[in-house]
Coordinates of C-alpha atoms and ligand atoms in Angstrom, one line a residue:
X1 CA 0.3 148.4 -81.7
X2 CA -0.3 146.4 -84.6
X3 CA -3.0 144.2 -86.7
X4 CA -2.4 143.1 -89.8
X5 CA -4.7 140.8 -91.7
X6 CA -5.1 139.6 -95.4
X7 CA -8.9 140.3 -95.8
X8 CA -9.5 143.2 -93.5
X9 CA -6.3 145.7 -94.4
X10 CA -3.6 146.4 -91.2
X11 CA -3.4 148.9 -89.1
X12 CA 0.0 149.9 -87.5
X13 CA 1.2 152.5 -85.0
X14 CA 3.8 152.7 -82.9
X15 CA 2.4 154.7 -80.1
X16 CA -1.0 152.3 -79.7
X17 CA -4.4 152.3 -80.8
X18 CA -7.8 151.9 -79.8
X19 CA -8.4 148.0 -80.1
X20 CA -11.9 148.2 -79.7
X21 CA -12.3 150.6 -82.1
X22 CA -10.7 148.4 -84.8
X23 CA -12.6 145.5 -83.6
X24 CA -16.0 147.4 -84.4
X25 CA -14.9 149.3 -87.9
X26 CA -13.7 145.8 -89.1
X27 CA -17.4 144.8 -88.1
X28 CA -18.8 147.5 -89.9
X29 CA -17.0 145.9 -93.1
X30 CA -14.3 148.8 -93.0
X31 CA -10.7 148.2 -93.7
X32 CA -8.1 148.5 -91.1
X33 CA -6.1 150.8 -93.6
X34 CA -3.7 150.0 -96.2
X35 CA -2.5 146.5 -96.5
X36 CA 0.6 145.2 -95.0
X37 CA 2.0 141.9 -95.0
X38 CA 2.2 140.2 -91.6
X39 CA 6.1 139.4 -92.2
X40 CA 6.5 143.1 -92.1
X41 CA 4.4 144.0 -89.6
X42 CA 6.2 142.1 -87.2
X43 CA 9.9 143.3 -88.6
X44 CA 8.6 146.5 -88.0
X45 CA 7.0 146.7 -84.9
X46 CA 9.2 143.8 -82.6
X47 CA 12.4 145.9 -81.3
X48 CA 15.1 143.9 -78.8
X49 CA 14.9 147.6 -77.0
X50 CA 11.2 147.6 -76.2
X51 CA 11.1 145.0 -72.8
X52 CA 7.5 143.6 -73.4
X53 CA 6.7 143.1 -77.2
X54 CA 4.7 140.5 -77.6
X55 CA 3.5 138.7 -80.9
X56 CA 0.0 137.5 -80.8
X57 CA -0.7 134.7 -83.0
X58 CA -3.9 133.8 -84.5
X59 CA -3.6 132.6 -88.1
X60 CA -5.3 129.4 -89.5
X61 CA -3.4 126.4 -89.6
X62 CA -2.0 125.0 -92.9
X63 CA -2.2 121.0 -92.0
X64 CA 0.6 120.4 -94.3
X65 CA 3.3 122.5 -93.2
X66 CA 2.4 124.3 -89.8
X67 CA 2.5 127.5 -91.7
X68 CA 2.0 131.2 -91.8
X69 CA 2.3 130.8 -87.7
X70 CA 6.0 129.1 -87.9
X71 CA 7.1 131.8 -89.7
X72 CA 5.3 134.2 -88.0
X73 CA 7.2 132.7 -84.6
X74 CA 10.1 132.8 -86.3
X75 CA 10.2 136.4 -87.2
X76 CA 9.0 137.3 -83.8
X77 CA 12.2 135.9 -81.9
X78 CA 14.3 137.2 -84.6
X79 CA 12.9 140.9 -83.5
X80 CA 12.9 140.1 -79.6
X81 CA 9.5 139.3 -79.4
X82 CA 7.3 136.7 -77.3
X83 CA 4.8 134.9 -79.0
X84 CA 1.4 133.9 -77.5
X85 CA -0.4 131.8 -80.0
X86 CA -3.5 129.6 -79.9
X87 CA -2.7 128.3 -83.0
X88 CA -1.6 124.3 -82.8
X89 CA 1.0 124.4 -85.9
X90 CA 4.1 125.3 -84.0
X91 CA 4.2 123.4 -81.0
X92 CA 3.3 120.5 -83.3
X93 CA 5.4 120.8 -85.9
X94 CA 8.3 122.4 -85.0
X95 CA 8.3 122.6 -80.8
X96 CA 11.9 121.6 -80.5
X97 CA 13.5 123.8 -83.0
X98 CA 11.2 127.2 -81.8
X99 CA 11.4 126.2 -78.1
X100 CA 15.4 126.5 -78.8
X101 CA 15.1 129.7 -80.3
X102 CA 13.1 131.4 -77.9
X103 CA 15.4 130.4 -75.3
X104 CA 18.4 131.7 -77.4
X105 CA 16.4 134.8 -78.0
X106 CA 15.6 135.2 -74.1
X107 CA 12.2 135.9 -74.8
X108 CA 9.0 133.3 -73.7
X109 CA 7.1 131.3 -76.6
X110 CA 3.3 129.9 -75.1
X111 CA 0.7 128.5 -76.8
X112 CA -1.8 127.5 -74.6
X113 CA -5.0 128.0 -76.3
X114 CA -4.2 125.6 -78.8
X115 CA -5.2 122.6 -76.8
X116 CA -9.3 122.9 -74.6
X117 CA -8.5 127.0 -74.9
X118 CA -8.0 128.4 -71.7
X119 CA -8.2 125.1 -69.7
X120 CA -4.6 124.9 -68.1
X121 CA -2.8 122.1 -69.8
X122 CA 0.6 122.7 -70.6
X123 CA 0.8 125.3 -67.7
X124 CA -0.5 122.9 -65.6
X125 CA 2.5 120.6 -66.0
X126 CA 4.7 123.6 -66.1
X127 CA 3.8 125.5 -63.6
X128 CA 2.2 123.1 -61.0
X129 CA 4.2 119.7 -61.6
X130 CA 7.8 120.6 -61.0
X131 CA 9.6 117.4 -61.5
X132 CA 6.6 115.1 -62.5
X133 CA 7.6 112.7 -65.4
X134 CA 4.3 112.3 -67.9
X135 CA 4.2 109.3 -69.4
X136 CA 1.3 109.4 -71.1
X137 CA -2.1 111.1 -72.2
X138 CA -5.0 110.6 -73.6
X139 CA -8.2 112.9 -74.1
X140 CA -11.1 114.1 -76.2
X141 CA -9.8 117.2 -77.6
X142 CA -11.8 118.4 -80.4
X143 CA -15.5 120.3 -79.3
X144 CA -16.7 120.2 -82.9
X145 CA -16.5 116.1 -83.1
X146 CA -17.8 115.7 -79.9
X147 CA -20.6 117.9 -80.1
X148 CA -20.7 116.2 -84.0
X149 CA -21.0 112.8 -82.1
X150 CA -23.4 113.5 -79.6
X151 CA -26.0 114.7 -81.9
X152 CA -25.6 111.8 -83.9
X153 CA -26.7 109.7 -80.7
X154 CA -29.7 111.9 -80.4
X155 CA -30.9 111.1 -83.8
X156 CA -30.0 115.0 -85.3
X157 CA -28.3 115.1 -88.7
X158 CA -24.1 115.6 -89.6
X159 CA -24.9 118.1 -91.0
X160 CA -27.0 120.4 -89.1
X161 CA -24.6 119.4 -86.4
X162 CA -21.8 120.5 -87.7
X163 CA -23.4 123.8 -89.4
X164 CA -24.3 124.8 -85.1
X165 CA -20.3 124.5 -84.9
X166 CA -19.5 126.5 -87.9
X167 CA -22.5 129.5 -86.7
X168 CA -20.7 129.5 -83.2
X169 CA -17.0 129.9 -84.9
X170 CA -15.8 126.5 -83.4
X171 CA -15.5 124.5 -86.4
X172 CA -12.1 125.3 -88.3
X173 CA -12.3 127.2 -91.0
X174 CA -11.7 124.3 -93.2
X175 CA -14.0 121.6 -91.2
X176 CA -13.0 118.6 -92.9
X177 CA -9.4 119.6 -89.8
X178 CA -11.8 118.8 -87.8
X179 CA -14.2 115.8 -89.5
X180 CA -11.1 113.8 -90.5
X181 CA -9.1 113.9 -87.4
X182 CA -6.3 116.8 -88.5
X183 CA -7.3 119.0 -85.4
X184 CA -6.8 116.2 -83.2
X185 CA -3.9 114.9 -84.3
X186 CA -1.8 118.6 -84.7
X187 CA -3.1 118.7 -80.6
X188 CA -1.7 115.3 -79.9
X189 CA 1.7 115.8 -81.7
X190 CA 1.6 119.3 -79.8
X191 CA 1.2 117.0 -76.7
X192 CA 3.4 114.8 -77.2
X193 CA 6.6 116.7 -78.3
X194 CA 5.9 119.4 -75.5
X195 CA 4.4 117.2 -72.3
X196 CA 6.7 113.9 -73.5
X197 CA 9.6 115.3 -75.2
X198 CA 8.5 113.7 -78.1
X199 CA 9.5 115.0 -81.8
X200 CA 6.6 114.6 -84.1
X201 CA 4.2 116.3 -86.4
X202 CA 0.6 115.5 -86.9
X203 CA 1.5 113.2 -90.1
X204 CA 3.1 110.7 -87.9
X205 CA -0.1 110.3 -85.3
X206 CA -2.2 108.0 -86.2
X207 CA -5.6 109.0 -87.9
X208 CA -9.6 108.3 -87.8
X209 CA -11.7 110.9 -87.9
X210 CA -15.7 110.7 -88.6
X211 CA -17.2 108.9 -91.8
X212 CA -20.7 108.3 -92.8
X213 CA -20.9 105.4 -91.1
X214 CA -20.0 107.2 -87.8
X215 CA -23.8 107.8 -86.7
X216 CA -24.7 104.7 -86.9
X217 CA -22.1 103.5 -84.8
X218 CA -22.8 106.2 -82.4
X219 CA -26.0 105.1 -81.9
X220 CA -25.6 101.4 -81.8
X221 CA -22.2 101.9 -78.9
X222 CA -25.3 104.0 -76.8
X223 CA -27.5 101.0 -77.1
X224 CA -25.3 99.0 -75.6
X225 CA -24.3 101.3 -73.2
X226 CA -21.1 102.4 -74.8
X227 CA -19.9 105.9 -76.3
X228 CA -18.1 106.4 -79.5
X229 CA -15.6 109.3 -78.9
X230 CA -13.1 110.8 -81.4
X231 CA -9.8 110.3 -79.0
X232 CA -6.5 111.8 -79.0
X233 CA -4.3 109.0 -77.9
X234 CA -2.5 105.4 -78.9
X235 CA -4.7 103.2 -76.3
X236 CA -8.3 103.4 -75.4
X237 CA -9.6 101.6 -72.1
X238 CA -12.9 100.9 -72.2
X239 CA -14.4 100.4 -68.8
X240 CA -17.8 101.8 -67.7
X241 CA -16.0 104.4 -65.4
X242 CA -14.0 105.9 -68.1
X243 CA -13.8 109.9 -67.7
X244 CA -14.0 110.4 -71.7
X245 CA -17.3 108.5 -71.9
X246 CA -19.2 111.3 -70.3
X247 CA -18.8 114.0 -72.1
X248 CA -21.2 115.7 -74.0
X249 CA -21.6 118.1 -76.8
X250 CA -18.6 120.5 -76.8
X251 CA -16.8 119.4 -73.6
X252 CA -13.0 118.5 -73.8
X253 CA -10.9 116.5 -71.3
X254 CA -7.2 115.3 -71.0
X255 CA -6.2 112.9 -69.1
X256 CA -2.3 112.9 -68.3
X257 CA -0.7 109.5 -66.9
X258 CA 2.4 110.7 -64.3
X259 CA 4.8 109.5 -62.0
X260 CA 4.2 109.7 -59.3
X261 CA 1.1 111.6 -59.3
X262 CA -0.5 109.0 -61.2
X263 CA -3.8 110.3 -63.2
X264 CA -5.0 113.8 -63.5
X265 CA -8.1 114.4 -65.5
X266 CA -8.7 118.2 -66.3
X267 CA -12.3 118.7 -67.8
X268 CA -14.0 121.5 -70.2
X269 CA -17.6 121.2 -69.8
X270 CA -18.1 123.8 -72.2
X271 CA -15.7 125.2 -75.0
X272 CA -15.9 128.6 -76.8
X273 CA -14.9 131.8 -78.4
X274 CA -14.2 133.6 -74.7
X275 CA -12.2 130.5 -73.3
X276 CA -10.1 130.5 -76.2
X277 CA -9.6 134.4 -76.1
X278 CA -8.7 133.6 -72.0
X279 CA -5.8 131.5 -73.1
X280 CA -3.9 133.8 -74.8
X281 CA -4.7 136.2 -71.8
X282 CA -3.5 133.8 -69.5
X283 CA -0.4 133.8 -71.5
X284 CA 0.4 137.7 -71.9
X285 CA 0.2 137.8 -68.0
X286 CA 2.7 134.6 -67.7
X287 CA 5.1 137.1 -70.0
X288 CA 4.4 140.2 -67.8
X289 CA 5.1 138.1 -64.5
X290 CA 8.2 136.7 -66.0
X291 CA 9.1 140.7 -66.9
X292 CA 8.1 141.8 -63.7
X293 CA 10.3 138.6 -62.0
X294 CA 13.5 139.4 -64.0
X295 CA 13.7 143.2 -62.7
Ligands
NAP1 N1 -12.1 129.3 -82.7 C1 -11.7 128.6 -81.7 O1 -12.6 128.2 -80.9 C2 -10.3 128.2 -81.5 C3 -10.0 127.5 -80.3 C4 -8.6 127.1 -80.1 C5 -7.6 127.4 -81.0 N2 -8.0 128.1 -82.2 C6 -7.0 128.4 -83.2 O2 -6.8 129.8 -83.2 C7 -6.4 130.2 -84.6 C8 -7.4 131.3 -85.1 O3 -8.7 130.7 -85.0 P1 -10.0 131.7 -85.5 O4 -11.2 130.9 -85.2 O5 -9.8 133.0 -84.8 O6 -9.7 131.8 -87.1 P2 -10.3 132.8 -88.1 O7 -11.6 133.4 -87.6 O8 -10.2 132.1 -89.4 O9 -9.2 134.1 -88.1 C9 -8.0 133.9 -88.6 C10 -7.3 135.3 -88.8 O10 -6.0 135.0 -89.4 C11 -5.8 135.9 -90.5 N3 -5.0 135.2 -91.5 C12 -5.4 134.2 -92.3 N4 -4.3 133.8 -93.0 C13 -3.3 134.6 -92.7 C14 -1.9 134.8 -93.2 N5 -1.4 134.0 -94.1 N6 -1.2 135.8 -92.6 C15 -1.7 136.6 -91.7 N7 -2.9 136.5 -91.2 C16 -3.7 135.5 -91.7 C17 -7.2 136.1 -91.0 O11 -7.3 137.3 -91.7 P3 -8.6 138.0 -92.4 O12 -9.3 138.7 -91.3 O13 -8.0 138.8 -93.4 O14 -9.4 136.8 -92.9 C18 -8.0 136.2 -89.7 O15 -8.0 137.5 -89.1 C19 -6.5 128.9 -85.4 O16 -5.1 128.4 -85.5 C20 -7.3 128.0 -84.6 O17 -7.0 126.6 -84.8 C21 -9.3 128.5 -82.4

């Protein structure tokens, strides 16, 4: 019922409109119509009376402070709204405040896209781990390093590397999120405050993203029969038979340490636009079965 963008106008109505339609007139360089800011939009399409309003949240990620998508959240609850987003800013900068709030609100707050898009992560551990205490993860969480890294083994260049990521829409839209470790970090404060209870933001984790020293070092850890990986987590093993080291180009993997299930490793060979856009699907139906389950 309701897109509203900076660049591309808004378009609002009540009753429902062709997506599809919007989709292609925004692609012929149209406007949506007149321009309405996304605060408002929300205020005036959420409604406590409507039973499955749902706020679907896309918007870059400001590294500093988490925002527009906090507010966004925020203004969704306040209207009765759940909120599907794939963006990493709430869940890791704010999880314990919104999580609160959605619960006070009654309504459901998921995110899963934002970590290996539709791969199930945190609905893994929520829906399929009842009771299971994580105690620990570690993974290679960002396709545009990876793939960044792997290239650099094969002898290609940083940046024509990097400018296959920003063609296929991977790459933020600021890349140096991705180059200097940002992305991975928001994802393993995300992580941490949701899978461990933890109550972080990205500032606090740790930090080294990819230099221009980084191919070089690529190539010399596959000489010796080694792989240099970009890795979201506070301890690295390095035996032969670890499940990061194979991974190639834009594949993702998380591997969560439990009691008492011990290790689960949950792969991505390939990331993309579609498995992103499945994660927020994946959400909206976890919203209409919880709809359908409170009837
Ligand atoms: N692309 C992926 O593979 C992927 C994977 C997992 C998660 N994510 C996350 O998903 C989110 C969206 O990614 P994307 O690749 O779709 O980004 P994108 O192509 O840059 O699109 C962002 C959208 O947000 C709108 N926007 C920007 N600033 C806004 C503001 N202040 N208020 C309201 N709307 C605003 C933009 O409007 P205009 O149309 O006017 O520019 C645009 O429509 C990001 O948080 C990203 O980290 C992306």
């Amino acid at each position: 019922v309701g897109i509203p963008t900076p660049r591309h106008g808004s378009k609002c109505d009540g009753a429902g409109f062709d997506a599809a339609q919007a989709a292609s007139s925004v692609e012929r360089g149209d406007a949506l119509g007149p321009a309405l800011s996304s605060l408002d939009a929300i205020r005036r399409l959420g409604s406590p009376s409507i039973e499955a309003c749902v706020l679907v949240e896309t918007t870059p990620l400001d590294i500093q402070s988490g925002e527009p998508a906090i507010s966004h959240v925020r203004a969704a609850f306040a209207a009765g709204m759940h909120v599907i987003t794939a963006n990493k800013g709430p869940a890791a900068f704010a999880y314990r405040a919104l999580a609160a709030e959605a619960r006070r609100a009654g309504v459901s707050f998921l995110f899963e896209g934002a970590v290996m898009d539709g791969v199930p992560v945190f609905n893994l551990v929520r829906e399929t781990l009842p009771a299971v205490t994580i105690r620990g993860f570690r993974g290679v969480v960002n396709s545009t390093t990876n793939h960044i890294l792997s290239a650099l083994e094969r002898g290609e260049s940083f940046a024509s590397a990097l400018a296959r990521m920003q063609a296929d829409g991977v790459a933020e839209a600021d890349p140096s999120l991705d180059i200097d470790g940002w992305d991975a970090a928001a994802k393993t404060a995300a992580l941490a405050n949701v899978l461990l209870d933890a109550d972080l933001t990205p500032q606090r984790v740790d930090r080294e993203g990819l230099t221009a020293a980084s191919g070089a070092r690529a190539r010399s850890a596959i000489a010796a029969g080694r792989r240099l990986k970009l890795v979201a987590t506070a301890t690295c093993h390095a035996d032969g038979h670890d499940p990061l080291a194979i991974l190639d180009d834009q594949a993702n993997a998380l591997e969560l340490d439990t009691w008492p299930m011990g290790r689960i490793v949950i792969t991505e060979r390939d990331g993309g636009l579609e498995k992103t856009a499945y994660a927020l699907v994946s959400d909206l139906v976890t919203v209409a079965r919880r709809i359908r389950a409170r009837r």
